Amino acid sequence: MTTICPFCIQIKAIPSSIPDLVWEFPNSVAVLGRWQFYQGYCVLISREHAHEPIDLPALSRDGMMSEVWWLSKAIALAFKPRKLNYELLGNQVEHPHWHLFPRQISDNEHLKPAWVRIDREENNAPLRSILEGKPSERASTIASIVTILQELGAPKA
Ligand SMILES: [Zn+2]
């Protein structure tokens, strides 16, 4: 049985129909994440499928790690978080992808993983809408990150 990987489908859809595309790096693609309570939260998706990041060819792996740095730097400069959280889990989607969460001091749970609050509140519509942030702000959040990536001279595919 062939498993359909949602990230492979998204990567194939570039550039026409990937929602909330932030930046196309040579080895990965950055998209704005769903939970914009953490303004600037992005998901960086490998262009190559693998069960584990350790299964990626060395050039893809090393390139993607550099792209984690570029994207993290831009998020940090744009939103000045107290701390950036870097997470690579793959429990739900087995395709290498990093979650980059800027954590602000105003978040009273900033010492815990963001997933604690998301898991607790995503099935409660009013709380979920707070976590998702205002849809009208997504474009300006993307623009802030893109502007800094351009200023830094980040690599582009
Ligand atoms: Zn995949």
Coordinates of C-alpha atoms and ligand atoms in Angstrom, one line a residue:
M1 CA 0.0 0.0 0.0
T2 CA 1.3 3.4 -0.9
T3 CA 1.0 6.1 1.7
I4 CA 0.1 9.6 0.3
C5 CA 2.3 12.1 2.0
P6 CA 0.6 15.5 2.4
F7 CA 3.9 17.4 2.2
C8 CA 5.0 15.7 -1.0
I9 CA 1.7 16.8 -2.5
Q10 CA 2.3 20.4 -1.3
I11 CA 5.8 20.4 -2.6
K12 CA 4.6 19.1 -6.0
A13 CA 2.0 21.9 -6.2
I14 CA 4.7 24.7 -6.0
P15 CA 4.5 27.4 -7.2
S16 CA 0.8 27.4 -8.2
S17 CA -1.2 26.4 -5.2
I18 CA 0.8 26.2 -2.0
P19 CA -1.1 28.2 0.6
D20 CA 0.8 30.7 2.7
L21 CA 4.1 30.2 0.9
V22 CA 6.9 32.3 2.5
W23 CA 10.1 31.4 0.7
E24 CA 11.4 28.7 -1.7
F25 CA 14.9 27.7 -0.5
P26 CA 17.0 25.3 -2.7
N27 CA 16.4 22.3 -0.3
S28 CA 13.2 23.3 1.5
V29 CA 10.1 25.4 1.4
A30 CA 8.9 27.8 4.2
V31 CA 5.2 28.2 4.8
L32 CA 3.4 30.2 7.4
G33 CA 2.1 27.9 10.1
R34 CA -1.5 27.7 11.2
W35 CA -1.0 28.9 14.8
Q36 CA -0.3 32.6 14.4
F37 CA -0.9 33.3 18.1
Y38 CA 2.9 32.7 17.8
Q39 CA 3.3 35.4 15.2
G40 CA 5.8 34.4 12.6
Y41 CA 5.4 30.6 13.3
C42 CA 6.6 28.8 10.1
V43 CA 7.0 25.3 9.0
L44 CA 10.1 24.5 6.9
I45 CA 9.4 21.5 4.7
S46 CA 12.2 19.4 3.0
R47 CA 11.8 19.2 -0.8
E48 CA 12.8 15.5 -0.5
H49 CA 10.7 12.9 1.3
A50 CA 12.4 10.7 3.9
H51 CA 11.2 8.7 6.9
E52 CA 13.8 10.4 9.0
P53 CA 16.0 13.4 8.4
I54 CA 19.0 11.1 8.8
D55 CA 17.8 9.3 5.7
L56 CA 18.2 12.4 3.5
P57 CA 21.2 12.7 1.2
A58 CA 24.0 14.7 2.8
L59 CA 23.7 17.7 0.5
S60 CA 20.0 18.0 1.1
R61 CA 20.4 17.5 4.9
D62 CA 23.2 20.1 5.2
G63 CA 21.4 22.5 2.9
M64 CA 18.2 22.3 4.9
M65 CA 20.0 22.8 8.2
S66 CA 21.5 26.0 6.7
E67 CA 18.0 27.0 5.6
V68 CA 16.7 26.5 9.1
W69 CA 19.3 29.1 10.1
W70 CA 18.2 31.6 7.4
L71 CA 14.5 31.3 8.2
S72 CA 15.1 31.4 12.0
K73 CA 17.2 34.5 11.7
A74 CA 14.5 36.3 9.7
I75 CA 11.7 35.3 12.1
A76 CA 13.9 36.4 15.1
L77 CA 14.7 39.8 13.4
A78 CA 11.0 40.3 12.4
F79 CA 9.3 39.4 15.6
K80 CA 12.0 39.7 18.3
P81 CA 10.9 36.7 20.4
R82 CA 12.1 36.0 23.9
K83 CA 13.1 32.6 22.5
L84 CA 12.8 30.7 19.3
N85 CA 11.6 27.1 19.6
Y86 CA 12.9 24.6 16.9
E87 CA 11.0 21.4 16.6
L88 CA 11.4 18.4 14.3
L89 CA 9.0 15.7 15.3
G90 CA 7.4 13.9 12.3
N91 CA 5.0 11.8 14.4
Q92 CA 2.0 12.8 12.3
V93 CA 3.6 13.5 9.0
E94 CA 6.8 11.4 8.3
H95 CA 8.4 13.9 6.0
P96 CA 11.3 16.1 7.3
H97 CA 9.9 19.4 8.5
W98 CA 10.8 21.9 11.1
H99 CA 8.4 23.9 13.2
L100 CA 9.9 27.3 14.2
F101 CA 7.9 29.0 16.9
P102 CA 8.8 32.5 18.1
R103 CA 7.9 32.6 21.8
Q104 CA 7.1 35.9 23.4
I105 CA 7.3 36.9 27.1
S106 CA 3.6 37.9 26.9
D107 CA 2.7 34.2 26.4
N108 CA 2.1 33.0 29.9
E109 CA 3.0 29.5 28.9
H110 CA 6.3 30.4 27.1
L111 CA 8.3 27.9 29.2
K112 CA 6.3 25.0 27.8
P113 CA 6.2 23.6 24.3
A114 CA 3.7 25.4 22.1
W115 CA 2.0 22.0 21.5
V116 CA 0.7 21.8 25.1
R117 CA -1.6 24.8 24.6
I118 CA -2.4 23.8 21.0
D119 CA -3.4 20.3 22.0
R120 CA -5.5 21.6 24.8
E121 CA -7.3 24.3 22.9
E122 CA -7.5 23.3 19.2
N123 CA -10.9 21.6 19.6
N124 CA -12.5 24.6 21.3
A125 CA -13.6 27.0 18.5
P126 CA -13.2 30.4 20.4
L127 CA -9.8 29.3 21.8
R128 CA -8.7 27.9 18.5
S129 CA -9.5 31.2 16.7
I130 CA -7.2 33.0 19.2
L131 CA -4.4 30.5 18.5
E132 CA -4.9 30.8 14.7
G133 CA -4.7 34.6 14.9
K134 CA -6.4 37.1 12.6
P135 CA -6.6 35.8 8.9
S136 CA -6.2 39.4 7.8
E137 CA -2.7 39.6 9.4
R138 CA -1.2 36.5 7.7
A139 CA -0.2 38.4 4.5
S140 CA 1.6 41.1 6.5
T141 CA 3.4 38.5 8.7
I142 CA 4.6 36.7 5.5
A143 CA 5.7 40.1 4.0
S144 CA 7.7 40.9 7.2
I145 CA 9.6 37.6 7.0
V146 CA 10.2 37.9 3.2
T147 CA 11.5 41.4 3.5
I148 CA 14.2 40.3 6.0
L149 CA 15.1 37.2 4.0
Q150 CA 15.6 39.5 0.9
E151 CA 17.7 41.9 3.0
L152 CA 19.8 39.1 4.4
G153 CA 20.3 37.7 0.9
A154 CA 18.9 34.3 1.7
P155 CA 19.3 31.6 -0.9
K156 CA 16.4 31.0 -3.2
A157 CA 15.5 28.1 -5.5
Ligands
ZN1 ZN 6.7 13.3 1.7

